[in-house]
Tab-separated table of C-alpha atoms in Angstrom:
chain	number	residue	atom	x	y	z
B	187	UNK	CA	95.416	93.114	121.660
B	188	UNK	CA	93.527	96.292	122.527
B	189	UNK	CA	93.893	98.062	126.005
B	190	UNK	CA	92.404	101.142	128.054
B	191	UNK	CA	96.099	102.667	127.243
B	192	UNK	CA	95.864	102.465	123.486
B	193	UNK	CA	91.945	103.397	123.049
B	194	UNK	CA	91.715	106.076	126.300
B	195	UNK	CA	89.458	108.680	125.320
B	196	UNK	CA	92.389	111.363	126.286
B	197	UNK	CA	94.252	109.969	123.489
B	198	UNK	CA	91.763	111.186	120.909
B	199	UNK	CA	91.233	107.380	119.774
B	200	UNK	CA	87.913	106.641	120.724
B	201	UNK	CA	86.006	109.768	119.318
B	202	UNK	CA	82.812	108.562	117.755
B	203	UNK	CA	80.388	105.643	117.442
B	204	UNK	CA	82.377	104.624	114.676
B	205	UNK	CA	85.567	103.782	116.572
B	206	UNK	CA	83.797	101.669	118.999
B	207	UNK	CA	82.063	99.515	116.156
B	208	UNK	CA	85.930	99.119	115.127
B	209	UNK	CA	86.382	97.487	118.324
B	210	UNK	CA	83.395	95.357	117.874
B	211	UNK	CA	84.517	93.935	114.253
B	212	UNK	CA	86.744	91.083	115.324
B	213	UNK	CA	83.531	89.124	116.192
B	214	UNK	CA	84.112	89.503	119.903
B	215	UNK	CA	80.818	89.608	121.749
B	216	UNK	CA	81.571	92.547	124.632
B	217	UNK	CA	79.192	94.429	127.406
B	218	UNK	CA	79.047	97.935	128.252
B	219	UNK	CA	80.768	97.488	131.234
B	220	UNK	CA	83.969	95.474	128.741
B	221	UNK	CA	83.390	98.614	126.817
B	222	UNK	CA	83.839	101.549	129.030
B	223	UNK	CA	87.001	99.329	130.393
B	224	UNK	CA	88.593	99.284	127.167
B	225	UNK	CA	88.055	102.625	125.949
B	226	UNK	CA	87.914	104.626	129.245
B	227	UNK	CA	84.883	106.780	128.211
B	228	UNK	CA	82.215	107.506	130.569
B	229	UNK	CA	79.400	104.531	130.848
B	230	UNK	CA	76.869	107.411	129.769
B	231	UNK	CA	78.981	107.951	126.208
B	232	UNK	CA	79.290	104.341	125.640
B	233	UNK	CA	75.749	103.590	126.038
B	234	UNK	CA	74.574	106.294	123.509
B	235	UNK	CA	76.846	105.004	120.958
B	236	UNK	CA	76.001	101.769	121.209
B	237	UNK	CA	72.750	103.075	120.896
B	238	UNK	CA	72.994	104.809	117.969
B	239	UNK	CA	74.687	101.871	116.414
B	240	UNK	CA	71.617	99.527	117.370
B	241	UNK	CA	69.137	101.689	115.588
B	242	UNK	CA	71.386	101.566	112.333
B	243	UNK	CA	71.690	97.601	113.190
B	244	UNK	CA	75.445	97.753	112.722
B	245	UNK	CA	75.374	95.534	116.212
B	246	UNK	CA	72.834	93.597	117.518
B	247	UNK	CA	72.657	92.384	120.984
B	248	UNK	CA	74.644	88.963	121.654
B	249	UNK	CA	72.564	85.572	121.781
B	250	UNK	CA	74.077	84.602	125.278
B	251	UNK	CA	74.107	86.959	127.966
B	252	UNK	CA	77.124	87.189	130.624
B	253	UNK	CA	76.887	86.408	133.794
B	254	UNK	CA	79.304	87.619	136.547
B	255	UNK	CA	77.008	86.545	139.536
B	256	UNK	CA	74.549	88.892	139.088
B	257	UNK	CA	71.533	89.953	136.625
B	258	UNK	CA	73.236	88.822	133.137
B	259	UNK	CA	74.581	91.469	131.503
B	260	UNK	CA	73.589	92.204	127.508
B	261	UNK	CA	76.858	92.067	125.416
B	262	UNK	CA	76.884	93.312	121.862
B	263	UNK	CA	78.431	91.639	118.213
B	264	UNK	CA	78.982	93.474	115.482
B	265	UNK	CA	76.023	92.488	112.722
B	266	UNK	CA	77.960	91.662	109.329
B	267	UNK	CA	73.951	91.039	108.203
B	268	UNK	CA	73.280	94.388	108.227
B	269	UNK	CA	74.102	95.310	104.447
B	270	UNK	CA	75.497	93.809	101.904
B	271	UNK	CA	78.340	94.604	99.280
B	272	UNK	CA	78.248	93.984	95.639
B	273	UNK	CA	81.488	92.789	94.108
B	274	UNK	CA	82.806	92.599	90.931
B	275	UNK	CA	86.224	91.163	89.196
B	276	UNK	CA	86.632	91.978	85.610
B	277	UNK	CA	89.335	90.191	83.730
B	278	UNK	CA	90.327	89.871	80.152
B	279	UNK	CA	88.610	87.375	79.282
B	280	UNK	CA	86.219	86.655	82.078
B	281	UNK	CA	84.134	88.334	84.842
B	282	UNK	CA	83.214	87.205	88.303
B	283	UNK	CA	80.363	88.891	90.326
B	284	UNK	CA	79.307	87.863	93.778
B	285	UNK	CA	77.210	89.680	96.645
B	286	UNK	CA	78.853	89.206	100.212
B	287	UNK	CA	77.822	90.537	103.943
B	288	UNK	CA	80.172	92.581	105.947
B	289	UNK	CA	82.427	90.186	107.003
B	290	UNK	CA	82.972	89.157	102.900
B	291	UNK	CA	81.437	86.259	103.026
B	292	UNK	CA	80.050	85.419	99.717
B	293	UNK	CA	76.344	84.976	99.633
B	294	UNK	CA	75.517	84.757	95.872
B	295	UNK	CA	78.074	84.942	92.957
B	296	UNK	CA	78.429	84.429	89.104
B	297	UNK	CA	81.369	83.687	86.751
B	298	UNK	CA	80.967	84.001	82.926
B	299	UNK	CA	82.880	84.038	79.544
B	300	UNK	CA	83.373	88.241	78.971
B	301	UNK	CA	85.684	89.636	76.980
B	302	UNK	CA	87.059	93.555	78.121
B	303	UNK	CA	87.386	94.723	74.904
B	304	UNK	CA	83.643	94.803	73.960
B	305	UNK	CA	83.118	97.843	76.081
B	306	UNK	CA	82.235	99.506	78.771
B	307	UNK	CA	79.045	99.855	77.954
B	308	UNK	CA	78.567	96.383	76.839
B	309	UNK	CA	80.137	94.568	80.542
B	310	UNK	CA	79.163	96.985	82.478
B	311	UNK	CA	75.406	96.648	81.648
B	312	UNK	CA	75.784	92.751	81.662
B	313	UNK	CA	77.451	93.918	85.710
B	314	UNK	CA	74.319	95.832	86.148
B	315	UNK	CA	71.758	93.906	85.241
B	316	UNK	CA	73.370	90.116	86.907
B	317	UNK	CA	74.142	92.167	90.376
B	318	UNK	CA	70.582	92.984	90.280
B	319	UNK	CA	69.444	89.424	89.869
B	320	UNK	CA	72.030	88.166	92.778
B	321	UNK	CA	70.615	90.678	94.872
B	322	UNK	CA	67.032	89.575	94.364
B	323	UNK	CA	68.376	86.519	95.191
B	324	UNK	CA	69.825	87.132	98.402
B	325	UNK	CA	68.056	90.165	99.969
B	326	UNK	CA	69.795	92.469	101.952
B	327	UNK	CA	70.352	96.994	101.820
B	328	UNK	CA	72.943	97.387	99.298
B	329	UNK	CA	75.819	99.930	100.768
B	330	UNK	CA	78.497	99.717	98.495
B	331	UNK	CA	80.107	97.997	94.844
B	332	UNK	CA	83.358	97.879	94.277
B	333	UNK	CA	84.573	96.897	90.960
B	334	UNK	CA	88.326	95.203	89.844
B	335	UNK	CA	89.337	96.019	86.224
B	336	UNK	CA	92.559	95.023	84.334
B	337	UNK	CA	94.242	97.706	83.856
B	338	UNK	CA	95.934	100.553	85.442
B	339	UNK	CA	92.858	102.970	87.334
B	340	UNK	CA	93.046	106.313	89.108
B	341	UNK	CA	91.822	105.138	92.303
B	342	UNK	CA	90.563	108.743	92.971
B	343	UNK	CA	88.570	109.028	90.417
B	344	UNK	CA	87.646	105.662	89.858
B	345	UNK	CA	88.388	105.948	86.088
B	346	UNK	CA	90.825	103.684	83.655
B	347	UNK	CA	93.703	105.352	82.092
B	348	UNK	CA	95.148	104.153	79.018
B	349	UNK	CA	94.414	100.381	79.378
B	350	UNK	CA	96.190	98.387	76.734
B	351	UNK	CA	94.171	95.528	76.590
B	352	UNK	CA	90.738	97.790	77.549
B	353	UNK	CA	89.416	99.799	73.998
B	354	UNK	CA	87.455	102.238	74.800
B	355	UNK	CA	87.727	102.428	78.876
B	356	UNK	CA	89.721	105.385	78.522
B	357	UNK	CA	88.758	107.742	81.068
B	358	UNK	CA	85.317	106.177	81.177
B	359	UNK	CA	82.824	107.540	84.355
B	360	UNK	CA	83.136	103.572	85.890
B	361	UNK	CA	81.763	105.151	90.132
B	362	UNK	CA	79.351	107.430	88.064
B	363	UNK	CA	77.960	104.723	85.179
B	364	UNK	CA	77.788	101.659	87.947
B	365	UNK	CA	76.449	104.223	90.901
B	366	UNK	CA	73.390	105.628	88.825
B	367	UNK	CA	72.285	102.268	88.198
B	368	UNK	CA	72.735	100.579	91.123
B	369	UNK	CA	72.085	103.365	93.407
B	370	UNK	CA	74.928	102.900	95.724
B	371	UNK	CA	78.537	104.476	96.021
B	372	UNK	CA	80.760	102.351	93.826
B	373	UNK	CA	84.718	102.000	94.382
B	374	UNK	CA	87.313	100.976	91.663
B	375	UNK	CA	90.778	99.824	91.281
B	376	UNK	CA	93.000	97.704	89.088
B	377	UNK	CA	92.306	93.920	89.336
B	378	UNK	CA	95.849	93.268	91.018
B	379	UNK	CA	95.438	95.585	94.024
B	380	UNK	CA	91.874	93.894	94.751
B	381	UNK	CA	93.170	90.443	94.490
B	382	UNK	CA	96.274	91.425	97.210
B	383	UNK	CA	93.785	92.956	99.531
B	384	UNK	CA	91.278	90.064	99.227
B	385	UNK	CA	94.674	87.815	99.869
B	386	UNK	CA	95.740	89.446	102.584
B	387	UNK	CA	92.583	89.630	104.624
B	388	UNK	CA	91.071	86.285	104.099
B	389	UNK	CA	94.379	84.388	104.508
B	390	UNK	CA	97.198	86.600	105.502
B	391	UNK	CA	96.278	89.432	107.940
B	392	UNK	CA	99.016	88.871	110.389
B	393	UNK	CA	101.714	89.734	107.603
B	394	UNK	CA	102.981	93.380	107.312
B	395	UNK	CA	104.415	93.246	104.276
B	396	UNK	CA	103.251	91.091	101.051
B	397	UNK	CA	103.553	91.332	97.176
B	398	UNK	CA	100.680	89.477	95.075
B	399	UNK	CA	101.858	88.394	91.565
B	400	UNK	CA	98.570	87.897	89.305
B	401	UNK	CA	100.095	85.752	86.264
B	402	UNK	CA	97.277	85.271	83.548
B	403	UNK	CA	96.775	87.293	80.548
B	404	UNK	CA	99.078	90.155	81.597
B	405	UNK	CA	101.318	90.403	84.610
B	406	UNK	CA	101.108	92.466	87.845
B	407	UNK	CA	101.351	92.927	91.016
B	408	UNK	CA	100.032	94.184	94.222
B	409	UNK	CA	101.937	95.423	97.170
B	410	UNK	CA	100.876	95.250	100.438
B	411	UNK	CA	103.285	97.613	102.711
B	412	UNK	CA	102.719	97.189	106.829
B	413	UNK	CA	99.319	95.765	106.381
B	414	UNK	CA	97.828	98.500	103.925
B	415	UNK	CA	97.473	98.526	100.063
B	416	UNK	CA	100.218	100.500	98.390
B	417	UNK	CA	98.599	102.638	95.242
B	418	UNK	CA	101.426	104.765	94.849
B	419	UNK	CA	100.781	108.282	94.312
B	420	UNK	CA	98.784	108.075	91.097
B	421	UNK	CA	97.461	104.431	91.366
B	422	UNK	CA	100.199	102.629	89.336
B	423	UNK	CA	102.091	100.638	91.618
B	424	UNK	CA	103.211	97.154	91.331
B	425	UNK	CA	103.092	97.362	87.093
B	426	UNK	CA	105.497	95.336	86.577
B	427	UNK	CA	104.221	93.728	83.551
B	428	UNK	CA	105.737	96.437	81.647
B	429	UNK	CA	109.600	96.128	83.071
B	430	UNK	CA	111.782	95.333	80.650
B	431	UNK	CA	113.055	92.100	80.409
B	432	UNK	CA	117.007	92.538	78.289
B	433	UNK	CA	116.703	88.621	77.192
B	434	UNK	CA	113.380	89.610	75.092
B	435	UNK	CA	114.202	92.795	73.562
B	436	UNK	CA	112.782	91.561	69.967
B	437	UNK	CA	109.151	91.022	71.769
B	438	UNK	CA	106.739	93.773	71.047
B	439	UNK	CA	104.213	94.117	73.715
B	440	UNK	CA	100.687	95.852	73.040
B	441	UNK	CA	101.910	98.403	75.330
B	442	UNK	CA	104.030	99.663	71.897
B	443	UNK	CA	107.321	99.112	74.036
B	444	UNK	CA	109.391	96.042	72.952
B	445	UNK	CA	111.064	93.791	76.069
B	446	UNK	CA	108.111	93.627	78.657
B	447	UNK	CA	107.808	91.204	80.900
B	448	UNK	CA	104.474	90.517	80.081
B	449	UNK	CA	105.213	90.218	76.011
B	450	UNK	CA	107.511	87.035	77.050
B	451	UNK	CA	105.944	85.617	80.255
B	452	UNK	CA	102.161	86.049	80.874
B	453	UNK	CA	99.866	83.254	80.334
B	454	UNK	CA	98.965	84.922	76.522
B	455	UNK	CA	102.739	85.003	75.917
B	456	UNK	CA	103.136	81.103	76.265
B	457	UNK	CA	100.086	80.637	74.747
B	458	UNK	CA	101.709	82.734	71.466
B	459	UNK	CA	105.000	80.425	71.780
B	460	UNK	CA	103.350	77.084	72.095
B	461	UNK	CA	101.325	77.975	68.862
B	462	UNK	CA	104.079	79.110	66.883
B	463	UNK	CA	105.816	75.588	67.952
B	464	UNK	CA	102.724	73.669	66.578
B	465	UNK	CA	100.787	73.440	69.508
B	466	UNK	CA	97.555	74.557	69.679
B	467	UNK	CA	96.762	76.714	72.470
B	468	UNK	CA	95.068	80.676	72.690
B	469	UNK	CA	95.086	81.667	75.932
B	470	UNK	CA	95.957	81.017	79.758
B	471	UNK	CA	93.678	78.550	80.257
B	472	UNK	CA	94.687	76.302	77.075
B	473	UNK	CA	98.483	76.654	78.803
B	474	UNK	CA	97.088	75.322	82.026
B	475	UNK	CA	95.338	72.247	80.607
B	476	UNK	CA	98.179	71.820	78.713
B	477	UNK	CA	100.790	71.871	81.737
B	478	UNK	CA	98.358	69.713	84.017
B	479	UNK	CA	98.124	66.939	81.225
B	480	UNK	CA	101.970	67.008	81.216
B	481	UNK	CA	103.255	68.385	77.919
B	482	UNK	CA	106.448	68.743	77.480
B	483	UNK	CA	106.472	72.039	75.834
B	484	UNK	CA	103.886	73.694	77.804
B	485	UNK	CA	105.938	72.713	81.271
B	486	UNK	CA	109.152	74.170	79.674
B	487	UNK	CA	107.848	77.417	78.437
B	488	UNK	CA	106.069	77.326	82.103
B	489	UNK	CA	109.068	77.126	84.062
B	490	UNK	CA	110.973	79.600	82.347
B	491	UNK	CA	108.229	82.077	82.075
B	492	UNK	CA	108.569	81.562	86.160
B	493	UNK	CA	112.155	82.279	85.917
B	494	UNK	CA	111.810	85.621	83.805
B	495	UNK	CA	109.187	86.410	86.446
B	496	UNK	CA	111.606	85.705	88.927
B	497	UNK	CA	114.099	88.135	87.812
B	498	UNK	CA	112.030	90.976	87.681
B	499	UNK	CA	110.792	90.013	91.316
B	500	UNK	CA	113.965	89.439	92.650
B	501	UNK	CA	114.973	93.065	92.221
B	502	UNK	CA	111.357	93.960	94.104
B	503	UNK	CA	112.600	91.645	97.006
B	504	UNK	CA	115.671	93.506	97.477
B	505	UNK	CA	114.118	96.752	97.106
B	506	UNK	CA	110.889	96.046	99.444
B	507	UNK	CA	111.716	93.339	100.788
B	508	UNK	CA	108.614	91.590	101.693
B	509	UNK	CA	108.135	88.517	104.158
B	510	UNK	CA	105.321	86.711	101.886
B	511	UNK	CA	105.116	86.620	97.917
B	512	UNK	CA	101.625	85.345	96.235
B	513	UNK	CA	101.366	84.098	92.962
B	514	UNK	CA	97.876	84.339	91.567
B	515	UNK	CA	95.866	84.475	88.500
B	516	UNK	CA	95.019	81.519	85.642
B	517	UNK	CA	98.633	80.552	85.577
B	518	UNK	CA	98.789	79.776	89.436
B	519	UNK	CA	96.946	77.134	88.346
B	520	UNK	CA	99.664	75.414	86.371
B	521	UNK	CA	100.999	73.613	89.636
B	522	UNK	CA	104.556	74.051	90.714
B	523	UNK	CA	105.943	74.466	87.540
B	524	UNK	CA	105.500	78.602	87.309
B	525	UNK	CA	106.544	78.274	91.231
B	526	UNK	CA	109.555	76.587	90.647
B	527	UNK	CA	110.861	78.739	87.897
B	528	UNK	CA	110.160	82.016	90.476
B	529	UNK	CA	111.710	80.620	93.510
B	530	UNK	CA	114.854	79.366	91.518
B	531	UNK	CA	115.916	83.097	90.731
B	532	UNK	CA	114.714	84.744	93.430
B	533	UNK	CA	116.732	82.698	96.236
B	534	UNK	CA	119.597	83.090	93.200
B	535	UNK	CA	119.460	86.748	92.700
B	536	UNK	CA	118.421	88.264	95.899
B	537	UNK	CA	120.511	88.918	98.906
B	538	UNK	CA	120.395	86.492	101.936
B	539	UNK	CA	119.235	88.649	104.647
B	540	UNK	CA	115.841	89.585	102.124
B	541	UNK	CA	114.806	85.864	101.342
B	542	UNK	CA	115.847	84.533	104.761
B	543	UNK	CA	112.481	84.653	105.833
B	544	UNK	CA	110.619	84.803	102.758
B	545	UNK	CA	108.067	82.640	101.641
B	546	UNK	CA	106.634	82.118	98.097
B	547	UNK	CA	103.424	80.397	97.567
B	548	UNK	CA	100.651	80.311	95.145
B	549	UNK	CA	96.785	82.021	96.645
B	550	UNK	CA	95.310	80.271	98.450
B	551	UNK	CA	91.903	82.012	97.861
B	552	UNK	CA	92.031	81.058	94.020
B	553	UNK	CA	89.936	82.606	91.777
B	554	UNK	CA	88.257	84.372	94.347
B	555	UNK	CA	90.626	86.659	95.719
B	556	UNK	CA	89.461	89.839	93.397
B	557	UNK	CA	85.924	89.538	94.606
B	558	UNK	CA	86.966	89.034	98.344
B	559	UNK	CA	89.248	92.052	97.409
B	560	UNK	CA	86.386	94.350	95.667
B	561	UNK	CA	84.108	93.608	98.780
B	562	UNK	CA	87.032	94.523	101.330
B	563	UNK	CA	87.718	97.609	99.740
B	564	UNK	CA	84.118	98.839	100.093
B	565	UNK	CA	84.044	97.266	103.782
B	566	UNK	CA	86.582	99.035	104.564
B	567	UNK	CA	85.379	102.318	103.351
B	568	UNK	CA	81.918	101.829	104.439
B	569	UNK	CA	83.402	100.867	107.828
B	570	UNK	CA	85.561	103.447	108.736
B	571	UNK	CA	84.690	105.343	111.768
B	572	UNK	CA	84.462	108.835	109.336
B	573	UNK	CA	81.713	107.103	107.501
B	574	UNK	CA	79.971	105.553	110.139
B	575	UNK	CA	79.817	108.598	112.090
B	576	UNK	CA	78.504	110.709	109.389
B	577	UNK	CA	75.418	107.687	109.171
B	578	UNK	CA	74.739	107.752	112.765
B	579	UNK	CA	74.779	111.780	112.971
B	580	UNK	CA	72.243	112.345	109.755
């Protein structure tokens, strides 16, 4: 809960128009006189600011007034209508696009049969030129893309680094390509960390520390560390598809290593192993169908994919220890059975004191969490009292 103490304008806190539209994002409808309260600056301070912040229609004036007895007083709401955000998840083997407002609320969205490996060129284009019919469709001032890919990203740059599964992303201009097209500032990470941030502010914000587990084509992970995204210090946290796993050491990953976690688990993994047992599946989805119409095979290799999972996180529990682990991604899908095998060697392998607490749970947000994720990112960014000053003051 916010008080005078924590936001005083002595402290520093409050500095700019920007810091009181911070206030104003949890949907609370306040008046000047709530304002200057809160924030101890002068009635004359808050009043410009909110000023300034009307004319860029970042708030708009509350539908009911407040009455205290007197003339009703005018209370103000932030305006999540006042742009929009394009968003954009890129998997393996599929895309998902959508167009939300400033609370991530999807508007308008897409999801399609895409292959990575045709290209940047190639998806990217097909990004362009489908975020330009969704936001035909819904209207709206564009302020910001941000983009999920599947592989590991230089979040500074905004540019893939040796992606396994990704030929030809390599250092590819993704902000510059996307930005020049769409003519907005365009933000991009690995798939993973999107999905964890789209988790953990649509259905988790009240827990500090969480680890999102994306199971589908590849494995990894996304860490969220007191209720902020942990990149690491070059972007590659949480790639734990590519830990070695000692019971697989024959396994040759694409990676070129032998013994990843990903080689002997993911969703393409079990597809490989059902197909060399004689039964026909080629991807994560084919396992899926497979486990929901109760094959024997396909529930096996499920579970114990799980469990080699489970090893591999149960080291990341004792290390991080986190209070909430996520399983997302195609596999998620497969019901308990992936769930089952994870929980059985965590609670086995960790100590007490880290999984005393600790809950394990497939997303809740489904397939959706990377574009939730990709539009809180650019929120976020667009949002932050530095940028939102530097609008107001131009």
């Amino acid at each position: 809960m916010l008080t005078q103490g924590m936001l005083s304008e002595s402290s520093g806190s409050v500095t700019g128009a920007g810091a009181l539209l911070s206030i104003l994002r949890d949907g609370q409808a306040r008046t000047r006189a709530e304002l200057v309260q809160l924030t101890g600056l002068a009635r004359s301070t808050v009043s410009q600011r909110l000023d300034a912040l009307l004319s860029h229609q970042w708030i708009v004036p509350a539908d009911d007034a407040i009455s205290s007895g007197g003339r009703p007083a005018t209370a103000f709401t932030f305006n999540r209508g006042a742009r929009v955000v394009a968003a954009a998840d890129l998997g393996a083997t599929h895309a998902r696009v959508a167009v939300t407002d400033l609370a991530s609320t999807v508007l308008a969205e897409r999801r399609v049969d895409l292959p990575i490996d045709r290209g940047p060129e190639e998806v990217l284009g097909w990004l362009v030129v489908t975020l330009k019919e969704l936001l035909v469709e819904t209207g709206g001032s564009l302020c910001g893309v941000g983009v999920g890919l599947p592989g590991p990203v230089s979040h500074s740059s905004g540019r893939p680094v040796n992606p396994p599964i990704m030929p030809g992303w390599d250092g590819f201009p993704v902000p510059d390509w996307l930005g020049s097209r769409l003519g907005a500032p365009v933000l991009v990470d690995n798939d993973v960390n999107i999905m964890a941030l789209g988790e953990h502010w649509a259905a988790r914000r009240d827990v500090e520390h969480l680890v999102f587990v994306k199971i589908g084509t590849g494995i990894g992970c996304g860490i969220i560390s007191e209720r902020r995204l942990h990149r690491g210090a070059q972007g590659a946290a949480g790639d734990i598809g590519h830990i070695r796993v000692t019971t697989s050491d024959e396994v040759v990953c694409r990676c070129g290593n032998s013994g990843c976690l990903e080689a002997v688990a993911s969703g393409a993994a079990i597809a490989n192993q059902l197909d060399a047992a004689g039964v026909e599946a080629h991807g994560s989805r084919d396992v899926v169908n497979l486990v929901r119409q109760g094959n024997t095979m396909a529930v096996q290799f499920a579970r114990q994919a799980g469990r080699e999972i489970g090893d591999v996180l149960a080291s990341i529990v004792n290390f991080f220890n986190p209070s909430v682990i996520v399983i997302g991604g195609d596999m998620a899908e497969a019901g308990e059975h992936i769930l089952a095998g994870v929980r059985e060697v965590i609670y086995s392998r960790s100590l007490p004191l880290a999984t005393q607490h600790l809950s394990i749970r497939a997303t809740e947000l489904g397939d959706r969490a990377g574009i939730i994720g990709a539009a809180v990112m650019v929120i976020e960014h667009v949002l932050s009292p530095e940028a939102v000053d530097l609008v107001v003051s131009s």
